[in-house]
Amino acid sequence: MSQHVIALDQGTTSSRAIIFDANGKIASLSQHPFAQIYPQPGWVEHDPMTILYTQLESLSEAFRASGLSAADIAAVGITNQRETTIVWERETGRPVYNAIVWQCRRTAPLCEELRRGGWEEKIREKTGLLIDAYFSGTKLRWILDNVPGARERAERGELLFGTVDTWLIWNLTGGRVHVTDYSNASRTMLFNIHTLQWDAELCEALNIPMCMLPKPVSNSEEYGTIDSHMPGLEELSGIPICGAAGDQQAALLGQGCIYPGEAKNTYGTGCFSMMNTGTSVPVSRSGLLSCVAWNIRGKTNYCLEGSVFNAGSTVQWMRDELHLISSAEETQTLAESVPDNGGVYLVSAFTGLGAPYWDMYARGTLVGITRGTTRAHVVRAGLEGIAYQVRDLIDAMEKDAGAPMRILRVDGGASVNRFLMQFQADILRCPIDRPVMVETTAFGAAFLAGLHAGVWSDIGDIVRIRESAHIFRPKMDAESAQHLCARWHKAVERARDWE
Ligand code: ADP
């Protein structure tokens, strides 16, 4: 029986393909970075054909490098940068405009209009989202409003909309299958996360013809098979595509967070936190997002999501602007070289503060400096500041979910930092678990596909496959942790409402 699964991991800066065996071990990996397009300040685009070709190239390279034959491959799973919006011609597959990337702010005025129109509460209630230019709805509307003839053609059924999962599946199946999975759909601002259907009222409010929307489908089922005409993929023709999820949701699954109260945090440039909240839709009072985590075998799991805008970027800032360190790794030894922060706190509100503080006017602040403050104290304060922000985010998640977080599983570039992870465990008062295999996003997608294809039989298998490399347990006494957090909150007050 075929025992390998291919994950296509279509990210913001590169397309990757990773082949996993049934034990979750990587058999081969291929990656192709691609160009970012910045037509104006605040605008970000990708070429949809480049997304496709880099993805296909990675796929065929990873397959060839693995030395496997097509008979060894049970299925393909997809994970992708979420919210990025593509519109193409049904007949030819030609995109009518570049992909508008999730980071693109061009539709901020449209979002303002929706807010003024009093849509906030309704959108929050139906979609679990805040009104923001990140989400696909206003990006799609922008294309329809700005590409000549697009709206009329869309209304005639000539154009199709998709997020990147949809775009890849449509192309891989030779234009036969137009679907999106529930987790990606839940980031469009057009999707009702209670009924798991497109919302007619929201589509009307955004003036989007529903005939161009893909069919929402579960995260683990056969969507279609690889078309025999795909260039370079002839050998893989007929292999089923059986799973898809947006990158953060795939990482949540890939980290084995299958029970309520289990959470993951990715320590990258920013931090992305997600907590599994079980089968009911969570309602946030602190500005977190509620999303579909996944729907597997008819059961829907929801999650809460939040982010820290500046995490690893604080380390970059200390390296590139302040020249306090020459490499990111150095932060660990420097932070550990002093017994404590010396009373110094660094609030990295470079671009304001997100959940749960929500203050766009906050700015970066370094407080508590004395004549005795050293470079090590400042660097330590920088790392601690990341951990405090994650703690406050998770604190908000616990309140919204009405249940404590049981474990935090971590990944991302800065999760290799031993000091940061230990300090995080100390102030969160819960264990932090770092896995051996850090390709959690890709593995989540592979697992969704392999679960349907029979490589794995039960969602619990992912917990059995995942191996912890290290578990950091709280060592600091509760009173000290509480004192530090209280001082941190005082520092946050100083950073607020500045600009
Ligand atoms: P992204 O996917 O957002 O590009 P990565 O997951 O690749 O991010 O992580 C890179 C970030 O992690 C950078 O901002 C870098 O400063 C930070 N980083 C990398 N290694 C370390 C380390 N040892 N200690 C602290 N931060 C680190």
Short mmCIF file of C-alpha atoms and ligand atoms in Angstrom, two decimals:
data_model
loop_
_atom_site.label_atom_id
_atom_site.label_comp_id
_atom_site.label_asym_id
_atom_site.label_seq_id
_atom_site.Cartn_x
_atom_site.Cartn_y
_atom_site.Cartn_z
CA MET A 1 0.00 0.00 0.00
CA SER A 2 1.17 3.58 -0.75
CA GLN A 3 2.65 5.02 2.42
CA HIS A 4 3.95 8.46 1.50
CA VAL A 5 2.12 11.78 1.32
CA ILE A 6 3.16 14.96 -0.48
CA ALA A 7 2.49 18.31 1.15
CA LEU A 8 2.44 21.42 -1.01
CA ASP A 9 3.27 24.36 1.25
CA GLN A 10 2.55 27.53 -0.70
CA GLY A 11 3.87 30.38 1.46
CA THR A 12 4.20 34.13 1.15
CA THR A 13 7.83 34.09 0.04
CA SER A 14 8.31 30.60 -1.37
CA SER A 15 6.57 27.49 -2.69
CA ARG A 16 7.66 24.22 -1.13
CA ALA A 17 6.91 20.54 -1.50
CA ILE A 18 7.71 18.03 1.22
CA ILE A 19 7.23 14.27 1.04
CA PHE A 20 6.48 12.56 4.37
CA ASP A 21 6.50 8.86 5.17
CA ALA A 22 3.91 7.23 7.43
CA ASN A 23 6.04 8.00 10.51
CA GLY A 24 6.01 11.69 9.70
CA LYS A 25 9.66 11.65 8.63
CA ILE A 26 10.73 13.85 5.73
CA ALA A 27 11.68 11.82 2.64
CA SER A 28 12.49 14.86 0.51
CA LEU A 29 11.97 18.59 0.26
CA SER A 30 12.16 21.17 -2.49
CA GLN A 31 11.68 24.90 -2.26
CA HIS A 32 11.46 27.80 -4.70
CA PRO A 33 11.38 31.41 -3.52
CA PHE A 34 9.60 33.93 -5.75
CA ALA A 35 9.39 37.68 -6.26
CA GLN A 36 7.25 40.03 -4.23
CA ILE A 37 5.62 42.79 -6.23
CA TYR A 38 5.18 46.20 -4.59
CA PRO A 39 3.36 48.45 -7.09
CA GLN A 40 2.77 51.23 -4.51
CA PRO A 41 3.55 51.82 -0.83
CA GLY A 42 1.37 49.45 1.20
CA TRP A 43 0.43 47.30 -1.81
CA VAL A 44 1.68 43.70 -2.15
CA GLU A 45 1.07 41.36 -5.10
CA HIS A 46 2.26 38.00 -6.44
CA ASP A 47 2.11 36.67 -9.97
CA PRO A 48 -0.40 33.77 -9.81
CA MET A 49 1.40 31.93 -12.63
CA THR A 50 4.68 32.20 -10.71
CA ILE A 51 2.94 30.82 -7.63
CA LEU A 52 1.73 27.92 -9.75
CA TYR A 53 4.97 27.19 -11.57
CA THR A 54 7.22 27.41 -8.50
CA GLN A 55 4.79 25.07 -6.78
CA LEU A 56 4.77 22.56 -9.65
CA GLU A 57 8.54 22.69 -9.92
CA SER A 58 8.96 22.02 -6.20
CA LEU A 59 6.53 19.14 -6.48
CA SER A 60 8.30 17.42 -9.36
CA GLU A 61 11.76 18.07 -7.84
CA ALA A 62 10.80 16.69 -4.43
CA PHE A 63 9.29 13.65 -6.11
CA ARG A 64 12.36 12.97 -8.23
CA ALA A 65 14.75 13.55 -5.30
CA SER A 66 12.82 11.09 -3.12
CA GLY A 67 13.56 8.17 -5.42
CA LEU A 68 9.99 6.99 -4.86
CA SER A 69 7.64 5.81 -7.58
CA ALA A 70 4.12 7.13 -8.09
CA ALA A 71 2.76 3.94 -6.56
CA ASP A 72 4.39 4.95 -3.25
CA ILE A 73 2.42 8.20 -3.08
CA ALA A 74 -0.98 7.89 -1.44
CA ALA A 75 -2.14 11.48 -1.71
CA VAL A 76 -1.33 15.18 -1.95
CA GLY A 77 -2.28 17.75 0.70
CA ILE A 78 -2.15 21.53 0.39
CA THR A 79 -1.45 24.33 2.81
CA ASN A 80 -1.12 27.94 1.79
CA GLN A 81 -0.71 31.60 2.62
CA ARG A 82 -4.23 32.57 3.61
CA GLU A 83 -6.49 35.38 2.31
CA THR A 84 -4.41 36.07 -0.82
CA THR A 85 -6.92 36.61 -3.61
CA ILE A 86 -6.87 35.46 -7.25
CA VAL A 87 -9.45 35.91 -10.02
CA TRP A 88 -9.09 34.01 -13.29
CA GLU A 89 -10.92 33.11 -16.49
CA ARG A 90 -12.93 29.90 -16.28
CA GLU A 91 -12.22 29.10 -19.94
CA THR A 92 -8.48 29.75 -20.19
CA GLY A 93 -7.24 29.77 -16.57
CA ARG A 94 -5.67 33.17 -17.21
CA PRO A 95 -5.63 35.44 -14.14
CA VAL A 96 -7.28 38.82 -14.78
CA TYR A 97 -5.02 40.53 -12.24
CA ASN A 98 -2.06 39.70 -9.97
CA ALA A 99 -2.78 37.90 -6.71
CA ILE A 100 -3.52 40.50 -4.04
CA VAL A 101 -1.48 39.32 -1.07
CA TRP A 102 -2.84 39.15 2.49
CA GLN A 103 -0.44 41.89 3.64
CA CYS A 104 -1.75 44.35 1.05
CA ARG A 105 -3.46 47.39 2.62
CA ARG A 106 -5.10 48.80 -0.53
CA THR A 107 -8.63 48.06 0.64
CA ALA A 108 -8.33 49.87 3.99
CA PRO A 109 -10.71 52.63 2.75
CA LEU A 110 -13.27 49.99 1.74
CA CYS A 111 -13.03 48.52 5.22
CA GLU A 112 -13.58 51.96 6.71
CA GLU A 113 -16.72 52.27 4.56
CA LEU A 114 -18.03 48.94 5.89
CA ARG A 115 -17.39 50.09 9.45
CA ARG A 116 -19.23 53.33 8.82
CA GLY A 117 -22.06 51.31 7.31
CA GLY A 118 -22.45 49.54 10.66
CA TRP A 119 -21.34 46.09 9.47
CA GLU A 120 -18.87 45.38 12.26
CA GLU A 121 -21.16 43.43 14.56
CA LYS A 122 -22.78 41.40 11.81
CA ILE A 123 -19.43 40.46 10.25
CA ARG A 124 -18.02 39.53 13.63
CA GLU A 125 -21.04 37.40 14.43
CA LYS A 126 -21.24 35.58 11.08
CA THR A 127 -17.60 35.26 10.08
CA GLY A 128 -15.74 35.47 13.41
CA LEU A 129 -13.53 38.21 11.91
CA LEU A 130 -12.90 41.88 12.47
CA ILE A 131 -13.28 44.12 9.45
CA ASP A 132 -9.77 44.33 8.01
CA ALA A 133 -8.03 44.66 4.67
CA TYR A 134 -6.25 41.32 5.33
CA PHE A 135 -9.29 39.28 4.43
CA SER A 136 -10.16 38.28 0.87
CA GLY A 137 -13.63 39.86 0.57
CA THR A 138 -12.56 43.45 0.02
CA LYS A 139 -9.62 42.36 -2.17
CA LEU A 140 -12.02 40.51 -4.47
CA ARG A 141 -14.29 43.52 -4.53
CA TRP A 142 -11.31 45.70 -5.49
CA ILE A 143 -10.51 43.51 -8.51
CA LEU A 144 -14.14 43.58 -9.65
CA ASP A 145 -14.21 47.38 -9.30
CA ASN A 146 -10.84 48.10 -10.89
CA VAL A 147 -10.16 45.58 -13.65
CA PRO A 148 -12.04 46.77 -16.76
CA GLY A 149 -15.00 44.50 -17.55
CA ALA A 150 -14.34 42.19 -14.59
CA ARG A 151 -17.66 42.69 -12.84
CA GLU A 152 -19.76 42.08 -15.97
CA ARG A 153 -17.71 39.02 -16.84
CA ALA A 154 -17.98 37.70 -13.30
CA GLU A 155 -21.74 38.15 -13.39
CA ARG A 156 -21.88 36.20 -16.67
CA GLY A 157 -20.05 33.35 -14.90
CA GLU A 158 -16.85 33.78 -16.91
CA LEU A 159 -14.55 34.49 -13.95
CA LEU A 160 -13.66 32.43 -10.91
CA PHE A 161 -12.42 33.54 -7.51
CA GLY A 162 -10.09 31.59 -5.30
CA THR A 163 -7.63 31.79 -2.46
CA VAL A 164 -4.33 29.99 -3.13
CA ASP A 165 -5.66 26.54 -2.11
CA THR A 166 -8.43 26.94 -4.69
CA TRP A 167 -6.05 28.19 -7.37
CA LEU A 168 -3.70 25.22 -6.91
CA ILE A 169 -6.44 22.60 -6.77
CA TRP A 170 -8.14 24.03 -9.86
CA ASN A 171 -4.89 23.95 -11.83
CA LEU A 172 -3.71 20.57 -10.56
CA THR A 173 -7.02 19.00 -11.58
CA GLY A 174 -6.83 20.53 -15.05
CA GLY A 175 -9.55 23.09 -14.31
CA ARG A 176 -12.12 20.52 -13.25
CA VAL A 177 -12.46 21.24 -9.55
CA HIS A 178 -13.34 24.63 -8.04
CA VAL A 179 -13.37 24.25 -4.27
CA THR A 180 -12.01 25.86 -1.10
CA ASP A 181 -11.63 24.23 2.27
CA TYR A 182 -13.52 25.59 5.29
CA SER A 183 -10.40 26.94 7.03
CA ASN A 184 -9.42 29.04 4.04
CA ALA A 185 -13.03 30.08 3.44
CA SER A 186 -13.23 31.32 7.02
CA ARG A 187 -10.63 33.99 6.17
CA THR A 188 -12.59 35.63 3.35
CA MET A 189 -15.08 37.68 5.41
CA LEU A 190 -17.79 36.18 3.14
CA PHE A 191 -18.18 32.84 4.89
CA ASN A 192 -20.59 31.97 7.68
CA ILE A 193 -18.59 29.85 10.11
CA HIS A 194 -21.75 28.60 11.84
CA THR A 195 -23.49 27.21 8.74
CA LEU A 196 -20.27 26.55 6.75
CA GLN A 197 -21.75 28.33 3.73
CA TRP A 198 -21.11 31.51 1.79
CA ASP A 199 -23.21 34.30 3.25
CA ALA A 200 -25.56 35.87 0.69
CA GLU A 201 -26.04 39.04 2.73
CA LEU A 202 -22.31 39.71 3.03
CA CYS A 203 -21.74 38.95 -0.65
CA GLU A 204 -24.45 41.45 -1.48
CA ALA A 205 -22.97 44.05 0.86
CA LEU A 206 -19.62 43.68 -0.94
CA ASN A 207 -21.31 43.37 -4.34
CA ILE A 208 -19.74 40.00 -5.14
CA PRO A 209 -21.50 37.63 -7.58
CA MET A 210 -21.82 34.32 -5.75
CA CYS A 211 -21.42 32.33 -8.96
CA MET A 212 -17.69 33.03 -8.91
CA LEU A 213 -17.14 31.55 -5.45
CA PRO A 214 -15.67 28.05 -5.04
CA LYS A 215 -17.62 25.29 -3.36
CA PRO A 216 -16.68 25.06 0.34
CA VAL A 217 -15.50 21.56 1.26
CA SER A 218 -14.13 19.75 4.30
CA ASN A 219 -10.42 19.62 5.08
CA SER A 220 -9.95 15.91 4.50
CA GLU A 221 -11.69 14.40 1.49
CA GLU A 222 -10.88 13.69 -2.14
CA TYR A 223 -11.24 16.91 -4.13
CA GLY A 224 -9.94 15.50 -7.40
CA THR A 225 -6.86 13.92 -8.95
CA ILE A 226 -3.73 15.32 -10.60
CA ASP A 227 -4.44 15.88 -14.27
CA SER A 228 -2.48 13.89 -16.82
CA HIS A 229 -1.60 17.04 -18.80
CA MET A 230 0.26 18.83 -15.98
CA PRO A 231 3.71 19.62 -17.39
CA GLY A 232 6.43 17.71 -15.55
CA LEU A 233 3.92 15.80 -13.47
CA GLU A 234 2.89 13.13 -15.97
CA GLU A 235 4.14 10.41 -13.64
CA LEU A 236 1.98 11.71 -10.79
CA SER A 237 -1.19 11.85 -12.87
CA GLY A 238 -4.17 10.31 -11.09
CA ILE A 239 -2.86 10.83 -7.55
CA PRO A 240 -5.69 12.18 -5.41
CA ILE A 241 -5.64 15.57 -3.67
CA CYS A 242 -7.23 14.74 -0.34
CA GLY A 243 -6.58 17.55 2.11
CA ALA A 244 -6.18 21.30 2.43
CA ALA A 245 -5.95 23.91 5.17
CA GLY A 246 -4.69 27.45 5.61
CA ASP A 247 -1.14 27.65 6.98
CA GLN A 248 -1.93 28.50 10.61
CA GLN A 249 -4.65 25.88 10.90
CA ALA A 250 -2.39 23.28 9.31
CA ALA A 251 0.30 24.17 11.85
CA LEU A 252 -2.20 23.78 14.71
CA LEU A 253 -2.96 20.27 13.49
CA GLY A 254 0.68 19.54 12.63
CA GLN A 255 1.55 20.39 16.23
CA GLY A 256 -0.99 17.83 17.38
CA CYS A 257 -3.28 20.39 19.04
CA ILE A 258 -6.42 18.32 18.51
CA TYR A 259 -8.08 18.90 21.88
CA PRO A 260 -9.65 22.08 23.30
CA GLY A 261 -7.16 24.14 25.31
CA GLU A 262 -4.17 23.03 23.24
CA ALA A 263 -2.39 25.88 21.51
CA LYS A 264 0.50 26.58 19.23
CA ASN A 265 2.62 29.64 18.80
CA THR A 266 4.89 30.34 15.87
CA TYR A 267 7.81 32.63 16.76
CA GLY A 268 8.72 34.24 13.45
CA THR A 269 9.02 37.89 12.41
CA GLY A 270 5.72 38.20 14.25
CA CYS A 271 4.05 35.58 16.41
CA PHE A 272 0.98 33.66 15.31
CA SER A 273 -0.96 32.02 18.12
CA MET A 274 -3.87 29.68 17.74
CA MET A 275 -5.87 27.74 20.31
CA ASN A 276 -8.17 24.84 19.63
CA THR A 277 -11.54 25.64 21.22
CA GLY A 278 -13.42 22.47 20.30
CA THR A 279 -16.71 22.10 18.48
CA SER A 280 -18.45 25.35 19.39
CA VAL A 281 -17.77 28.74 17.82
CA PRO A 282 -15.79 30.86 20.31
CA VAL A 283 -16.83 34.46 20.86
CA SER A 284 -13.97 36.85 21.57
CA ARG A 285 -14.28 39.91 23.77
CA SER A 286 -10.69 40.93 23.28
CA GLY A 287 -10.43 41.31 19.52
CA LEU A 288 -9.21 37.81 18.70
CA LEU A 289 -10.44 36.07 15.56
CA SER A 290 -12.69 33.00 15.58
CA CYS A 291 -12.09 30.58 12.71
CA VAL A 292 -12.74 27.08 11.53
CA ALA A 293 -9.67 25.05 12.48
CA TRP A 294 -10.77 22.08 10.38
CA ASN A 295 -13.66 19.86 9.53
CA ILE A 296 -12.72 16.18 9.48
CA ARG A 297 -15.20 13.34 8.96
CA GLY A 298 -18.16 15.63 9.51
CA LYS A 299 -16.90 17.16 12.75
CA THR A 300 -15.97 20.85 12.84
CA ASN A 301 -13.30 22.14 15.18
CA TYR A 302 -12.98 25.86 15.84
CA CYS A 303 -10.08 27.97 17.06
CA LEU A 304 -9.15 31.40 18.34
CA GLU A 305 -6.34 33.27 16.66
CA GLY A 306 -4.22 36.27 17.52
CA SER A 307 -0.83 37.68 16.67
CA VAL A 308 2.03 39.69 18.09
CA PHE A 309 3.01 42.18 15.38
CA ASN A 310 6.71 42.42 16.30
CA ALA A 311 8.51 39.40 17.73
CA GLY A 312 11.60 38.18 15.81
CA SER A 313 11.65 41.63 14.22
CA THR A 314 12.64 42.98 17.67
CA VAL A 315 15.72 40.75 17.52
CA GLN A 316 16.45 41.98 14.00
CA TRP A 317 16.11 45.56 15.21
CA MET A 318 18.57 44.98 18.06
CA ARG A 319 20.97 43.46 15.54
CA ASP A 320 20.61 45.72 12.48
CA GLU A 321 19.70 49.10 13.95
CA LEU A 322 21.14 49.13 17.48
CA HIS A 323 24.08 46.77 16.71
CA LEU A 324 23.72 45.29 20.19
CA ILE A 325 24.29 41.82 18.78
CA SER A 326 25.84 40.45 15.62
CA SER A 327 23.51 37.46 15.26
CA ALA A 328 20.07 36.43 16.50
CA GLU A 329 21.58 33.41 18.30
CA GLU A 330 23.71 35.70 20.43
CA THR A 331 20.61 36.93 22.27
CA GLN A 332 20.42 33.65 24.16
CA THR A 333 23.89 33.78 25.76
CA LEU A 334 23.64 37.50 26.43
CA ALA A 335 20.24 37.17 28.13
CA GLU A 336 21.51 34.27 30.20
CA SER A 337 24.63 36.22 31.21
CA VAL A 338 22.63 38.39 33.64
CA PRO A 339 20.56 37.05 36.56
CA ASP A 340 17.51 39.16 35.67
CA ASN A 341 16.35 42.05 33.47
CA GLY A 342 17.75 44.65 35.88
CA GLY A 343 14.33 46.33 35.89
CA VAL A 344 14.42 47.02 32.13
CA TYR A 345 11.36 46.45 29.90
CA LEU A 346 11.20 46.74 26.13
CA VAL A 347 7.75 47.09 24.58
CA SER A 348 8.24 46.45 20.84
CA ALA A 349 5.20 48.44 19.75
CA PHE A 350 6.99 49.52 16.55
CA THR A 351 3.76 49.40 14.58
CA GLY A 352 1.28 49.75 17.44
CA LEU A 353 -0.04 46.93 19.61
CA GLY A 354 -2.49 44.22 18.52
CA ALA A 355 -4.65 41.88 20.59
CA PRO A 356 -5.41 42.14 23.42
CA TYR A 357 -4.21 45.77 23.77
CA TRP A 358 -5.40 47.12 20.41
CA ASP A 359 -3.63 50.43 20.36
CA MET A 360 -2.54 51.58 16.91
CA TYR A 361 -1.02 54.69 18.48
CA ALA A 362 1.32 52.84 20.84
CA ARG A 363 5.03 53.04 20.00
CA GLY A 364 8.16 51.18 21.05
CA THR A 365 9.30 51.94 24.57
CA LEU A 366 12.35 51.07 26.64
CA VAL A 367 11.81 51.81 30.35
CA GLY A 368 13.53 51.20 33.68
CA ILE A 369 17.02 52.14 32.48
CA THR A 370 19.57 53.07 35.13
CA ARG A 371 23.31 53.87 34.96
CA GLY A 372 23.88 50.19 35.67
CA THR A 373 21.88 48.96 32.66
CA THR A 374 24.01 46.92 30.26
CA ARG A 375 23.64 45.67 26.71
CA ALA A 376 22.74 42.27 28.16
CA HIS A 377 19.84 43.78 30.12
CA VAL A 378 18.45 45.47 27.03
CA VAL A 379 18.74 42.32 24.91
CA ARG A 380 17.15 40.29 27.67
CA ALA A 381 14.34 42.87 27.89
CA GLY A 382 13.85 42.46 24.14
CA LEU A 383 13.36 38.70 24.40
CA GLU A 384 11.25 38.99 27.53
CA GLY A 385 9.04 41.53 25.77
CA ILE A 386 8.18 38.93 23.12
CA ALA A 387 7.24 36.41 25.81
CA TYR A 388 5.08 38.92 27.73
CA GLN A 389 3.11 39.77 24.60
CA VAL A 390 2.51 36.08 23.88
CA ARG A 391 1.41 35.61 27.48
CA ASP A 392 -1.11 38.45 27.28
CA LEU A 393 -2.45 37.04 24.01
CA ILE A 394 -2.89 33.59 25.51
CA ASP A 395 -4.41 35.05 28.63
CA ALA A 396 -7.06 36.65 26.39
CA MET A 397 -7.62 33.34 24.59
CA GLU A 398 -8.16 31.55 27.87
CA LYS A 399 -10.71 34.15 28.94
CA ASP A 400 -12.55 33.97 25.60
CA ALA A 401 -12.51 30.18 25.55
CA GLY A 402 -13.52 30.03 29.21
CA ALA A 403 -10.93 27.34 29.79
CA PRO A 404 -7.23 27.26 30.61
CA MET A 405 -4.56 26.52 28.06
CA ARG A 406 -3.09 23.12 28.79
CA ILE A 407 0.04 23.17 26.73
CA LEU A 408 1.77 25.49 24.29
CA ARG A 409 3.50 23.88 21.34
CA VAL A 410 6.02 26.07 19.58
CA ASP A 411 7.74 26.46 16.24
CA GLY A 412 9.26 29.21 14.07
CA GLY A 413 12.76 30.70 13.86
CA ALA A 414 12.97 32.16 17.38
CA SER A 415 11.62 29.01 19.07
CA VAL A 416 15.18 27.62 19.01
CA ASN A 417 16.07 30.22 21.65
CA ARG A 418 16.38 28.32 24.96
CA PHE A 419 16.21 31.46 27.11
CA LEU A 420 13.07 32.71 25.37
CA MET A 421 11.30 29.34 25.70
CA GLN A 422 12.22 28.90 29.38
CA PHE A 423 11.12 32.44 30.18
CA GLN A 424 7.89 31.84 28.27
CA ALA A 425 7.17 28.75 30.36
CA ASP A 426 8.00 30.69 33.54
CA ILE A 427 5.54 33.50 32.97
CA LEU A 428 2.85 31.38 31.28
CA ARG A 429 2.99 28.88 34.13
CA CYS A 430 2.51 26.02 31.71
CA PRO A 431 4.75 23.61 29.78
CA ILE A 432 6.18 24.64 26.42
CA ASP A 433 6.72 21.83 23.98
CA ARG A 434 9.14 22.12 21.03
CA PRO A 435 8.93 19.30 18.48
CA VAL A 436 11.74 17.37 16.76
CA MET A 437 10.21 17.88 13.32
CA VAL A 438 9.65 21.61 12.86
CA GLU A 439 7.83 21.42 9.49
CA THR A 440 4.54 21.50 11.36
CA THR A 441 2.56 23.42 8.72
CA ALA A 442 3.44 21.06 5.88
CA PHE A 443 2.92 18.03 8.06
CA GLY A 444 -0.58 19.25 9.04
CA ALA A 445 -1.50 19.35 5.35
CA ALA A 446 0.05 15.95 4.67
CA PHE A 447 -1.83 14.52 7.63
CA LEU A 448 -5.21 15.79 6.38
CA ALA A 449 -4.58 14.11 3.03
CA GLY A 450 -3.10 10.92 4.46
CA LEU A 451 -5.97 10.57 6.89
CA HIS A 452 -8.43 10.40 4.04
CA ALA A 453 -6.18 8.19 1.90
CA GLY A 454 -5.77 5.64 4.69
CA VAL A 455 -2.09 6.24 5.53
CA TRP A 456 -3.37 7.16 9.00
CA SER A 457 -6.63 5.93 10.40
CA ASP A 458 -7.46 8.31 13.19
CA ILE A 459 -6.86 12.00 14.01
CA GLY A 460 -5.19 10.81 17.22
CA ASP A 461 -2.41 9.31 15.11
CA ILE A 462 -0.88 12.77 14.75
CA VAL A 463 -0.27 12.91 18.50
CA ARG A 464 1.42 9.52 18.35
CA ILE A 465 3.64 10.56 15.44
CA ARG A 466 4.68 13.94 16.83
CA GLU A 467 7.85 13.82 18.93
CA SER A 468 8.85 16.44 21.49
CA ALA A 469 12.45 17.58 21.27
CA HIS A 470 12.24 19.52 24.49
CA ILE A 471 9.63 20.39 27.10
CA PHE A 472 10.30 23.57 29.06
CA ARG A 473 8.57 23.53 32.44
CA PRO A 474 8.01 26.57 34.67
CA LYS A 475 10.89 26.99 37.10
CA MET A 476 10.28 30.49 38.42
CA ASP A 477 8.07 30.80 41.49
CA ALA A 478 4.57 32.11 40.86
CA GLU A 479 5.06 35.25 42.90
CA SER A 480 8.10 36.41 40.92
CA ALA A 481 6.28 35.72 37.65
CA GLN A 482 3.33 37.76 38.83
CA HIS A 483 5.57 40.63 39.87
CA LEU A 484 7.32 40.68 36.47
CA CYS A 485 4.01 40.66 34.60
CA ALA A 486 2.70 43.54 36.71
CA ARG A 487 5.82 45.59 35.88
CA TRP A 488 5.41 44.67 32.21
CA HIS A 489 1.85 45.98 32.20
CA LYS A 490 3.10 49.21 33.68
CA ALA A 491 5.61 49.43 30.81
CA VAL A 492 2.80 48.79 28.30
CA GLU A 493 0.90 51.73 29.82
CA ARG A 494 3.93 53.94 29.10
CA ALA A 495 3.96 52.78 25.46
CA ARG A 496 0.27 53.41 24.87
CA ASP A 497 -1.34 56.27 23.03
CA TRP A 498 1.97 57.86 22.03
CA GLU A 499 1.85 58.69 18.34
P1 ADP B 1 9.40 34.27 9.17
O1 ADP B 1 8.75 33.00 8.73
O2 ADP B 1 8.46 35.28 9.77
O3 ADP B 1 10.35 34.86 8.17
P2 ADP B 1 11.15 32.59 10.79
O4 ADP B 1 10.30 31.55 11.41
O5 ADP B 1 12.07 32.21 9.70
O6 ADP B 1 10.31 33.88 10.44
O7 ADP B 1 12.02 33.22 11.98
C1 ADP B 1 12.91 34.28 11.76
C2 ADP B 1 12.85 35.26 12.92
O8 ADP B 1 13.32 34.61 14.11
C3 ADP B 1 13.72 36.46 12.69
O9 ADP B 1 12.99 37.63 13.00
C4 ADP B 1 14.89 36.28 13.65
O10 ADP B 1 15.30 37.52 14.19
C5 ADP B 1 14.33 35.38 14.73
N1 ADP B 1 15.34 34.43 15.23
C6 ADP B 1 16.01 33.50 14.53
N2 ADP B 1 16.85 32.81 15.33
C7 ADP B 1 16.71 33.32 16.58
C8 ADP B 1 17.30 33.04 17.86
N3 ADP B 1 18.19 32.08 18.02
N4 ADP B 1 16.89 33.79 18.90
C9 ADP B 1 15.97 34.76 18.77
N5 ADP B 1 15.38 35.06 17.60
C10 ADP B 1 15.74 34.36 16.52
#
